[in-house]
XYZ file of C-alpha atoms in Angstrom:
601
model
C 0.000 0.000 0.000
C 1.412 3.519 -1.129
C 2.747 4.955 2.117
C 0.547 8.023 2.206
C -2.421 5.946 2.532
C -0.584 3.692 4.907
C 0.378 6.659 7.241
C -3.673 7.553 7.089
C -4.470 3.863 7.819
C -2.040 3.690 10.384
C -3.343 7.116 12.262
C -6.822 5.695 11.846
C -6.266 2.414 14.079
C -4.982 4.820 15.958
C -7.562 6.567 16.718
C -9.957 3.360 17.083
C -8.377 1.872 19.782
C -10.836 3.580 22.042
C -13.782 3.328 19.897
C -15.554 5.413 17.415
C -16.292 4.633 13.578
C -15.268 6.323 10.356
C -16.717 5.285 6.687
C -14.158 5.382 4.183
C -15.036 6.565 0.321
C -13.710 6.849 -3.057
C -14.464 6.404 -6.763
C -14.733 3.274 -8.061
C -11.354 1.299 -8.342
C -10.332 3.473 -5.634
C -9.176 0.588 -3.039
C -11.535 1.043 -0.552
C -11.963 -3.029 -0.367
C -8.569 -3.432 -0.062
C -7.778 -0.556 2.731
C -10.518 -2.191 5.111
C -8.688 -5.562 4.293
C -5.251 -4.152 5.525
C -7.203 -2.282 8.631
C -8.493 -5.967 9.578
C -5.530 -7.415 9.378
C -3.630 -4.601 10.912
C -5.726 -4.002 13.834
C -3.500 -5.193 17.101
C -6.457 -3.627 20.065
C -8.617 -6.430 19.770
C -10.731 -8.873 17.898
C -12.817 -8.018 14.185
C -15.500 -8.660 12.284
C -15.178 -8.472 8.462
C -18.472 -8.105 6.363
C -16.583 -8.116 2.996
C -18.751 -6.779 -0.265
C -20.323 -9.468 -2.810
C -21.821 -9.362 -5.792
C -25.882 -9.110 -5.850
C -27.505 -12.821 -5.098
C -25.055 -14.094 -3.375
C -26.493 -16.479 -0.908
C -26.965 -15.375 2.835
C -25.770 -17.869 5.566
C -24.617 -17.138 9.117
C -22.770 -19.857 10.904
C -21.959 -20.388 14.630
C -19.496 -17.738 15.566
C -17.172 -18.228 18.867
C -17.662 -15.137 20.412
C -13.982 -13.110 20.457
C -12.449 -15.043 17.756
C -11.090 -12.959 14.615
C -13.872 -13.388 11.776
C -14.400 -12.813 8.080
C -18.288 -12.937 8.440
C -20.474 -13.858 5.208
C -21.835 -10.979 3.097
C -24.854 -9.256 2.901
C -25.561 -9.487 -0.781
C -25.808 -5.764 -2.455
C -29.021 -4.590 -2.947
C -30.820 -7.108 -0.490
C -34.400 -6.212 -0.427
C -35.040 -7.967 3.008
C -35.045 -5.370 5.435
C -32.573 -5.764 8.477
C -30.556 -8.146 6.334
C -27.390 -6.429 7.289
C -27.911 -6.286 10.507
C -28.995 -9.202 11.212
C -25.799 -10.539 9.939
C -23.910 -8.757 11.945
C -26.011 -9.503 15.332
C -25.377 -13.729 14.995
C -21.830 -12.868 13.840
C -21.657 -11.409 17.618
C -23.473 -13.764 19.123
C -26.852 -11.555 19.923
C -30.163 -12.674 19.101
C -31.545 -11.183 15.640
C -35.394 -12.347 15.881
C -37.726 -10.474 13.410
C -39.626 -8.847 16.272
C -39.852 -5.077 15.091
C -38.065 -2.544 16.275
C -34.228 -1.688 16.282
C -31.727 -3.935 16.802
C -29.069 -2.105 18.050
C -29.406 -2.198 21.224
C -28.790 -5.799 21.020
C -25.626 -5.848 18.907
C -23.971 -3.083 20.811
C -24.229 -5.774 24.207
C -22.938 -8.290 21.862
C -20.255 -6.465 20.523
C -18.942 -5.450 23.767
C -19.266 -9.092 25.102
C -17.025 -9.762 21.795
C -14.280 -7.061 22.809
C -13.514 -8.846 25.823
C -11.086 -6.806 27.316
C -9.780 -5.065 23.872
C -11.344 -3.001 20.974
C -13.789 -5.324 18.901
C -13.304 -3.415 14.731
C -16.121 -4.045 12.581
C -15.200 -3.660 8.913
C -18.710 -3.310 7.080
C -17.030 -3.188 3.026
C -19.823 -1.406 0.623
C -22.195 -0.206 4.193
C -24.270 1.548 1.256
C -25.419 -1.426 -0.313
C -27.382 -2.605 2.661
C -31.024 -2.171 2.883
C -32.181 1.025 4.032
C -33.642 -0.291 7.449
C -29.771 -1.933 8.361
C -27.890 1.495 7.189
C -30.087 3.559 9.348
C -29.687 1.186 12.197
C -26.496 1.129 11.821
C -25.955 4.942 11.615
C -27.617 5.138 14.809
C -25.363 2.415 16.548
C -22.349 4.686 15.154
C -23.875 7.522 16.863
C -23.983 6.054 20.559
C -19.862 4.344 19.652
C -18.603 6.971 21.787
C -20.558 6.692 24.728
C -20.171 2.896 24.382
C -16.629 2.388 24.476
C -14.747 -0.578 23.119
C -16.377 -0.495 19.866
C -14.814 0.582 16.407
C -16.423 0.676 13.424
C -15.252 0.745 10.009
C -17.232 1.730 7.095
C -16.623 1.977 2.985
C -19.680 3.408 0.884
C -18.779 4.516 -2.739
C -17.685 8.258 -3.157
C -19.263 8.423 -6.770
C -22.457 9.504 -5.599
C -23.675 11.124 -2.493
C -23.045 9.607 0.862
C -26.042 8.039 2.536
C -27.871 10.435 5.377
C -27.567 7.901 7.878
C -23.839 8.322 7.735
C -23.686 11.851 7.028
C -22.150 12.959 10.380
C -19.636 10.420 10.816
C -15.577 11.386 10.139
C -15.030 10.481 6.508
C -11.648 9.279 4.720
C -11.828 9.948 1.628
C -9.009 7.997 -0.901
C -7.622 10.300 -2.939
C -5.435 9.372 -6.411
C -2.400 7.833 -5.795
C 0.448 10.310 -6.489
C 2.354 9.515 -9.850
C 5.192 8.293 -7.600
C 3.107 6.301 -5.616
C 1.499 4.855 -8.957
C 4.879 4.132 -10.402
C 6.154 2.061 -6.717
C 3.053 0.230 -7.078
C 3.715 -0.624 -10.969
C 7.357 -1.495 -9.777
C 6.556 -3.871 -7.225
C 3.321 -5.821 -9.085
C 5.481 -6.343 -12.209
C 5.340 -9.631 -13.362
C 8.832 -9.255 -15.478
C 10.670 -6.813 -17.058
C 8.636 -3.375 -17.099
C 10.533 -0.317 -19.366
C 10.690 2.663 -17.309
C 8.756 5.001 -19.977
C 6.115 2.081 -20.516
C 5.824 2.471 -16.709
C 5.415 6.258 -17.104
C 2.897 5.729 -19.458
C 0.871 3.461 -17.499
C 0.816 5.805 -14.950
C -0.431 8.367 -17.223
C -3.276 6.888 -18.131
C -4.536 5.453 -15.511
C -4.826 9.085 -13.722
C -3.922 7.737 -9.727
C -6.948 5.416 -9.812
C -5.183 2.119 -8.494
C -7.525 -0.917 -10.427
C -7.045 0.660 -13.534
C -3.167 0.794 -12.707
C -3.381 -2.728 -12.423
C -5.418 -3.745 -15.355
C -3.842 -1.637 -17.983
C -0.224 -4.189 -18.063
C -2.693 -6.872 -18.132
C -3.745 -6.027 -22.046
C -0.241 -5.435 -23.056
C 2.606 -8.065 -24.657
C 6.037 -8.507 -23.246
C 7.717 -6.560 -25.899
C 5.433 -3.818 -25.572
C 5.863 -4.042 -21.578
C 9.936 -4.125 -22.301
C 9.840 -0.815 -24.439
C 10.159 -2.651 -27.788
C 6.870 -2.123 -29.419
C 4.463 0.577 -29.472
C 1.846 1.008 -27.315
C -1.839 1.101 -27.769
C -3.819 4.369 -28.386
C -5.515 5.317 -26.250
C -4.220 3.095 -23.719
C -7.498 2.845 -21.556
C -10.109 2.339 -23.866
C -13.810 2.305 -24.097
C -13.524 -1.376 -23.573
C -11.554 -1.224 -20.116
C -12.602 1.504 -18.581
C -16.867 0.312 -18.918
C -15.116 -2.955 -17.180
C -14.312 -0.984 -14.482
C -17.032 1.408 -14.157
C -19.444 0.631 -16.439
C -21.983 -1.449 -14.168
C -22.770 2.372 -12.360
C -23.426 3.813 -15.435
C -26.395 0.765 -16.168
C -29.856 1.644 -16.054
C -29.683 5.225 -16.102
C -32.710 7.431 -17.925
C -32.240 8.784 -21.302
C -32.313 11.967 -20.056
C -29.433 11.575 -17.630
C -27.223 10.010 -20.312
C -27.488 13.342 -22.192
C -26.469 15.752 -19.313
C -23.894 13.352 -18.239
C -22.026 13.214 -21.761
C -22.841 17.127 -22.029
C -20.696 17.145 -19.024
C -18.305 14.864 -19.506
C -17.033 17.119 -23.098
C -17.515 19.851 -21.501
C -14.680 18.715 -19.049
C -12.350 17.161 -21.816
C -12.166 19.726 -23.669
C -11.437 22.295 -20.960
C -8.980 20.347 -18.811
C -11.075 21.355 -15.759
C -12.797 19.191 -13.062
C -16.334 20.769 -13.296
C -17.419 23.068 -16.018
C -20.101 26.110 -16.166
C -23.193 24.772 -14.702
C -25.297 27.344 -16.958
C -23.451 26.255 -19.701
C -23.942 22.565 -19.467
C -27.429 22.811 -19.037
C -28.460 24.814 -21.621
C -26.094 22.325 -24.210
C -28.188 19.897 -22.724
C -31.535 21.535 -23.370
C -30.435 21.824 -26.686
C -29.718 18.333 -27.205
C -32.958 17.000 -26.483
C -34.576 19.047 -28.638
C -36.491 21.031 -26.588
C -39.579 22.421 -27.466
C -41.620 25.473 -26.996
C -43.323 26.062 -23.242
C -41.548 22.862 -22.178
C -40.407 23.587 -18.642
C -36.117 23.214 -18.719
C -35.053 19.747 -18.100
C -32.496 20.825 -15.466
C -32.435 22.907 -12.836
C -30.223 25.904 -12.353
C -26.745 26.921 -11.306
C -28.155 29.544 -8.871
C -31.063 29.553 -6.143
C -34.631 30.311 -7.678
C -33.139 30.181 -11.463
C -34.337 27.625 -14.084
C -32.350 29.012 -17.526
C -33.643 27.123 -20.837
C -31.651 26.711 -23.916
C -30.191 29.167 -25.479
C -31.923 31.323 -28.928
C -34.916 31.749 -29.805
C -36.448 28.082 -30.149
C -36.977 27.858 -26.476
C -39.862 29.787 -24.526
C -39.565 29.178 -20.372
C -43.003 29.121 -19.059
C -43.594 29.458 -15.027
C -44.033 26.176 -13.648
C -45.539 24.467 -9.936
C -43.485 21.414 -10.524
C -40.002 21.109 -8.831
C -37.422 20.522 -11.300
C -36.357 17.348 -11.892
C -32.802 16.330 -9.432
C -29.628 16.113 -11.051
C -28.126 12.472 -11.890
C -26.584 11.872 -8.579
C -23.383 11.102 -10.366
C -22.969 15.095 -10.603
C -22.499 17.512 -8.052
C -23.410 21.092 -8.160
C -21.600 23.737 -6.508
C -21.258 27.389 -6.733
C -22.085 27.744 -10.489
C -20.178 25.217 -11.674
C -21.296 21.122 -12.382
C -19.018 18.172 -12.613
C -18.623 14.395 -12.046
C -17.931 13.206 -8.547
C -15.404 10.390 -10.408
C -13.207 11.184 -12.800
C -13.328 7.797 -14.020
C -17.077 8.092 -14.426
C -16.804 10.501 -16.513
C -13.700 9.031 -18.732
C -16.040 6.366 -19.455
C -18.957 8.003 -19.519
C -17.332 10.113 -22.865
C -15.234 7.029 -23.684
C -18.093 4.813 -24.248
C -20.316 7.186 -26.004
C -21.027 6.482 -29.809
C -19.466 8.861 -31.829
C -22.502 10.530 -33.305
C -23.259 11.152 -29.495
C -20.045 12.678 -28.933
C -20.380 15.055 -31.776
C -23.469 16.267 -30.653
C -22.754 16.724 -27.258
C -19.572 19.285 -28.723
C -22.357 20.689 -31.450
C -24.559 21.473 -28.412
C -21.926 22.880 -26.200
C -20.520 25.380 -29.072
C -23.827 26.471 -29.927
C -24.893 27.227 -25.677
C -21.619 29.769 -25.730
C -22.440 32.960 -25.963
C -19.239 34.008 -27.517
C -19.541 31.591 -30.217
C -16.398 32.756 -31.832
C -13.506 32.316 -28.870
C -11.242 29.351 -28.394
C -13.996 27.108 -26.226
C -16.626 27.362 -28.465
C -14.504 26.731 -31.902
C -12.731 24.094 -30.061
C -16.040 22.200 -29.300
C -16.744 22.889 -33.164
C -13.989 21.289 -34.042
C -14.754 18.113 -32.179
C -18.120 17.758 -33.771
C -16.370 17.744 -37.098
C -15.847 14.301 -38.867
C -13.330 14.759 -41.327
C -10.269 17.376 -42.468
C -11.658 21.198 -42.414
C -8.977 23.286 -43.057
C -11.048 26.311 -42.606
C -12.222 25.501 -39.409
C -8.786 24.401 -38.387
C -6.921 27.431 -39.543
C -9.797 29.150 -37.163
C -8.986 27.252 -34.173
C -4.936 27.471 -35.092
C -5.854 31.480 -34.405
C -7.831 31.859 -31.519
C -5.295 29.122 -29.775
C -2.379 30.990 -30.736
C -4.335 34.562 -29.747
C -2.628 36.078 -26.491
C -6.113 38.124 -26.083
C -7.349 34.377 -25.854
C -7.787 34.105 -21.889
C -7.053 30.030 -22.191
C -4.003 28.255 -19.946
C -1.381 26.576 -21.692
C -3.011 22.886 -21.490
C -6.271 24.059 -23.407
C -4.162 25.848 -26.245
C -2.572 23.074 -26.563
C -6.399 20.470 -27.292
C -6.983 23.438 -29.734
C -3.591 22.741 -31.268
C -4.097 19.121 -31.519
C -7.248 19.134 -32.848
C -6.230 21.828 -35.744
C -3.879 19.655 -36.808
C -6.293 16.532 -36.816
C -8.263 18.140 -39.115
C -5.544 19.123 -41.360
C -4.281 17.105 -44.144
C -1.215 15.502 -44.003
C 2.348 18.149 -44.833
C 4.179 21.141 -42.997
C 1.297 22.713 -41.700
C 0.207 19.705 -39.997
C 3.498 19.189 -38.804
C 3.167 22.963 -37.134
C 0.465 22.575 -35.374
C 1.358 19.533 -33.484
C 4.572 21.466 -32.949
C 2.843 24.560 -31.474
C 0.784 22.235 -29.322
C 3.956 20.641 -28.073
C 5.233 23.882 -27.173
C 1.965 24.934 -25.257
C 2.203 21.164 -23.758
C 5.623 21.766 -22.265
C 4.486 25.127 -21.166
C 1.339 23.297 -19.003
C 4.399 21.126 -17.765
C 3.816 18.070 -19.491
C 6.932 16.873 -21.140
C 5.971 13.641 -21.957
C 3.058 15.023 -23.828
C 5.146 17.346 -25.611
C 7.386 14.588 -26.618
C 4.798 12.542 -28.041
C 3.722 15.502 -30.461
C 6.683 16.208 -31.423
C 7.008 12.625 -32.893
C 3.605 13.054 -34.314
C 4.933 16.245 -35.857
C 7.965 14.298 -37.310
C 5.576 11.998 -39.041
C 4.362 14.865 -40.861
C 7.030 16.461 -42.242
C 10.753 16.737 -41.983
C 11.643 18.010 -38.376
C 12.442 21.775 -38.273
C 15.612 22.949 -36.088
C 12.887 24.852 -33.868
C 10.585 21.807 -33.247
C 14.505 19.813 -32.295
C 15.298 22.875 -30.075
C 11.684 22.159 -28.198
C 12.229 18.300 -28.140
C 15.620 18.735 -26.060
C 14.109 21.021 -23.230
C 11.245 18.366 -23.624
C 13.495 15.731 -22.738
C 15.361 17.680 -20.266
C 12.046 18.510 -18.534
C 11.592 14.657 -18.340
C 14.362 14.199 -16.812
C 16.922 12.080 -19.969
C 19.720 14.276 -19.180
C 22.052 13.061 -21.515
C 19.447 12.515 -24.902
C 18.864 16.085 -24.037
C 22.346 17.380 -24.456
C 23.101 15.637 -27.952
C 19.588 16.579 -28.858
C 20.096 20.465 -28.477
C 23.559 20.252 -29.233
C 21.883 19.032 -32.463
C 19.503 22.071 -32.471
C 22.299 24.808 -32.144
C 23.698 23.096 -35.272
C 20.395 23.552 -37.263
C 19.993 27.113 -35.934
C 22.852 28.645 -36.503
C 22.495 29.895 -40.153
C 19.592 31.118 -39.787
C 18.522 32.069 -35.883
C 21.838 32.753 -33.870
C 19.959 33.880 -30.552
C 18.448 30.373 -30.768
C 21.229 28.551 -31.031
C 23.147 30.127 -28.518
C 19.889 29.225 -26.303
C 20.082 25.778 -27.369
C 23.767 25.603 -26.561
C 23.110 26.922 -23.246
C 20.338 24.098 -22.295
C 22.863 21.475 -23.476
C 25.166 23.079 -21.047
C 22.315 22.914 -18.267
C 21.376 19.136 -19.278
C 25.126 18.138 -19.254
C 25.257 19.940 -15.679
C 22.152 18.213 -14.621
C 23.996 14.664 -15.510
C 26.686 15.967 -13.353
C 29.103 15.677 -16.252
C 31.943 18.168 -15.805
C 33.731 17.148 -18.885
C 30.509 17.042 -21.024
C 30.171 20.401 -19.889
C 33.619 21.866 -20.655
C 32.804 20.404 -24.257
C 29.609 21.674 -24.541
C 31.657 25.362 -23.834
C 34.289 24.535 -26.403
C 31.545 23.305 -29.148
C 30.103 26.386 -30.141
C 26.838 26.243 -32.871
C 29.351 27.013 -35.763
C 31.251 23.591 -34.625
C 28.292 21.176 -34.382
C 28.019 18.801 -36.985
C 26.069 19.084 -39.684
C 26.950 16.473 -42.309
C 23.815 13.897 -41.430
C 21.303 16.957 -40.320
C 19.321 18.590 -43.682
C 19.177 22.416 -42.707
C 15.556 24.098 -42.940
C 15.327 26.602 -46.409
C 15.928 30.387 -45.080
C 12.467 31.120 -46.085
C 10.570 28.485 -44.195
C 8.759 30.082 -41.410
C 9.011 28.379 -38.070
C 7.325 25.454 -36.903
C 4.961 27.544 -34.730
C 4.854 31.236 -34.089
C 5.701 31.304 -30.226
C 7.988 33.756 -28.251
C 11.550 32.499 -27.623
C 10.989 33.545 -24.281
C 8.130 30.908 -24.237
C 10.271 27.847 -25.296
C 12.556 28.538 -21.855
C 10.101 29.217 -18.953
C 9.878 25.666 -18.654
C 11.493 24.003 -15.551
C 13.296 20.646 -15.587
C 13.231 18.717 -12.096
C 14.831 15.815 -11.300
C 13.337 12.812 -12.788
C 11.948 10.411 -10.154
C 9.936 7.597 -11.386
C 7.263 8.908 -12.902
C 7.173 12.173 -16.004
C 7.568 15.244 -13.741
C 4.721 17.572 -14.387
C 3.099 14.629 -16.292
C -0.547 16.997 -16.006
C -3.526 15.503 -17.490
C -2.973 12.162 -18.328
C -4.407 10.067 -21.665
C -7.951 10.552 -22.090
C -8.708 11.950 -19.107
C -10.558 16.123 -18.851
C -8.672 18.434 -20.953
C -6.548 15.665 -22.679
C -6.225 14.929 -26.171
C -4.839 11.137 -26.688
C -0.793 11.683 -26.244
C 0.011 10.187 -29.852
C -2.484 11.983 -32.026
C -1.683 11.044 -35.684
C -3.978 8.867 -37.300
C -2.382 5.742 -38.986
C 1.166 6.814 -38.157
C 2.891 4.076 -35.385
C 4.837 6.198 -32.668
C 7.703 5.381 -30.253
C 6.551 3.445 -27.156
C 8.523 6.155 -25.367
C 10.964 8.866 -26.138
C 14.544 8.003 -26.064
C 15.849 8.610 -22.924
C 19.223 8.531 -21.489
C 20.759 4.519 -20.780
């Protein structure tokens, strides 16, 4: 278990030596079954009782239990419709009678419990509490409330954090399990290896799976050993439709047509714009618009603000005053001070994943259109998605507003509108300059690894220009392959020199700084003595004096870009692979990239 949630685990047990309970939550894929395993086994004050979580119609059955003994008891199967079901499990479990009479039963499994603590802490570990039927959750919610009073009693709790947590355990202290760290993913990839795993394979991996650990674990599953060793490319996208509706996809069944649409609305709005949540007005009126809404229907959604219920957008619309309460958001959304988003993030990567692509486009469509400003970077860049095949127009548009300054977008949202430009351009140089320009913007948003991945793209294109091999050294010095980024931008001084001397003497300098950062004295004291004039040149085809540059950035934009230490994982990875605001990393259609960039041996 990554340390940081062993230190909370740890401080936990702490804390429930004495009594008390705590429900722990997180997405799905999160962990939570496996943290209340390790609290079981981990608790040292006393005896336990495990209720582990099954899948629906599993079969019931309580056996004899000796009272004080350390027990996995049998699970309550999800969804049980028999009310007290869960209770009553965990009454015979303790040895207390759990007759049908009505009434609670909680006063009867708190004397049993304390019988079963002996002269320790007794831990029950409920996995899933949310599950149970409602009359065992609220029961059990009250028991939690008296824990202090009671002494001697613990209580452990998981109920998923995809949704809103159940009222009964409202007021108890909550854990919530956050995404690993991209260290902590990469320690975890280390040690569950099963053979030889290529340090930027493991860097990917951890890039797509975004921190959430079950997809860690199931993306090496789909991959070969020469692809896991580095020596084949890797899939794109790397989590597809296909695993991530494994993972998620059974909370997504069921839902109303209606939901579907706002959750997909959603779920582009937040790809496109990198952001956890977008604008709540916004997302509502795209999804009025999808369904076609007609005149004097009431909205379908209720609004961003207190007492406000805005319609679609234009004309075709008419609000009309209405009695009826609107209709509650999917409870896979939350709603919070004008903005709406998904309480998972991998809900809503498979929420757009999985959606046909006719679906997606009209999601985008709908989103563009509910913009006021239907002419800025968000609303062509949502245009752009909806389109199904190469429009240069419409590309050159979005090539524009992303390179705009008046533009108020961050770096990692220029950098979509790059990307998707240059999808929709054909195949030549200008393709090739607007991956380029979104590799720049990439390594701006700190993303390296991104950046490096364009820039391959980019070379599929067209022949590499010395600008675009002056960006792919401080890439690769940003990710940390010290001494690939040396020859690299020794190799970009060379290119530069006819033709941009302040450039070259930049790229000379960051060889300097990568041959520092290898802690290479002598490489440095021939980087000094190797001016630009000196590189070679022989093998490297110069650019024509009157080709314009790969994209039409500031120098000073190209070197605000720190390079930290690599440590296991792509520092400043950002958004990973098909997660909000990404684009795929490899975004050329039909071309085969690296696994990996070349990085130092």
């Amino acid at each position: 278990m990554p340390g940081s949630r062993r230190h909370a685990l740890d401080a936990w047990l702490e804390r429930l030596r004495g009594g008390g309970a705590c429900v722990v939550t997180g997405e799905p894929g999160s962990g939570r079954s496996t943290f209340l395993a390790l609290a079981a086994r981990s608790f040292a004050a006393g005896p336990v009782l495990a209720v582990p979580a099954v899948p629906a119609g599993s079969v019931l059955a309580v056996p004899a239990v000796p009272a004080g003994s350390m027990l996995t008891v049998p699970a309550v199967p999800a969804g049980s419709a028999r009310p007290y079901d869960g209770l009553r499990t965990l009454c015979a479990a303790a040895g207390a009678e759990a007759e049908r009479a009505p009434g609670p039963l909680t006063a009867q499994l708190l004397t049993a419990l304390a019988a079963t603590a002996g002269p320790g802490t007794v831990l029950v570990c409920v996995d899933d509490v949310d599950q149970w039927d409602a009359a065992s959750r609220d029961d059990l919610g009250l028991l939690a409330a008296r824990l202090p009073a009671a002494g001697r009693i613990a209580l452990l709790l998981t109920a998923a954090g995809h949704r809103p947590l159940d009222p009964a355990f409202a007021a108890l202290p909550e854990l919530r399990l956050d995404p690993l760290t991209p260290p902590e993913a990469a320690a975890v990839l280390d040690d569950t290896a099963d053979g030889v795993l290529d340090p930027g394979v493991r860097d990917e991996l951890v890039l797509a799976a975004e921190g959430n650990p079950a997809l860690l674990l199931r993306l090496p599953r789909g991959l070969t050993p020469a692809q896991l060793g580095g020596r084949a490319p890797l899939p794109r996208p790397l989590a597809d439709a296909g695993t991530l509706a494994a993972l998620a996809g059974v909370h997504l069944s069921g839902l109303p047509s209606r939901q579907r649409e706002l959750l997909l609305v959603v779920a582009a709005a937040v790809h496109v714009s990198g952001e956890p949540a977008a604008e709540a007005d916004h997302a509502l009126r795209a999804a009025a618009r999808l369904r076609d809404a007609v005149p004097g229907r009431p909205a379908p959604w209720p609004s961003a603000g207190p007492g406000e219920r805005p319609g679609p957008a234009g004309p075709t619309v008419r609000q009309e005053p209405s009695d009826r309460p609107a209709p509650p958001l999917p409870e896979l959304l939350h709603l919070a001070d004008g903005r709406i988003g998904f309480r998972s993030a991998l809900l809503c990567r498979t929420v757009y994943a999985g959606a046909e692509d006719g679906s997606r486009r009209a999601a985008h469509l709908a989103l563009a259109r509910a913009l006021a400003d239907g002419g800025g970077l968000l609303a062509l860049l949502h245009r752009c998605r909806a389109a199904m095949a190469p429009e240069p127009a419409l590309a050159a548009a979005l090539t524009s507003a992303a390179a705009d300054p008046a533009q108020a977008a961050p770096p990692a949202l220029r950098c979509a509108a790059h990307i998707r430009a240059a999808e929709l351009t054909p195949g030549g140089p200008e393709r090739a300059r607007r991956y380029t320009a979104a590799a720049e913007q990439a390594l701006l948003a700190g993303q390296p690894r991104r950046a490096l991945h364009l820039l391959d793209g980019a070379r599929d294109c067209a022949q590499q220009s010395p600008w675009a091999e002056l960006l792919r050294g401080k890439a690769l010095l940003a990710d940390g392959a010290v001494d690939d980024a040396r020859e690299t931008l020794l190799h970009a001084a060379a290119l530069l020199a006819p033709q941009d001397p302040g450039r070259a003497a930049e790229a000379t300098l960051a060889a300097l700084d990568a041959a520092w950062s290898a802690g290479d004295a002598e490489a440095c004291l021939r980087v000094l003595d190797t001016g630009p004039e000196d590189s070679p040149r022989a093998t490297h085809p110069e650019k024509p004096a009157d080709a314009r540059p790969a994209c039409d950035v500031p120098p000073a934009a190209a070197t605000a870009v720190a390079h930290p230490p690599r440590s296991g994982a792509a520092a400043g990875s950002g958004p990973a692979e098909g997660g909000p605001a990404a684009v795929d990393p490899v975004p050329v259609a039909g071309a085969t990239p690296a696994a990996h960039p070349p990085r130092s041996s």
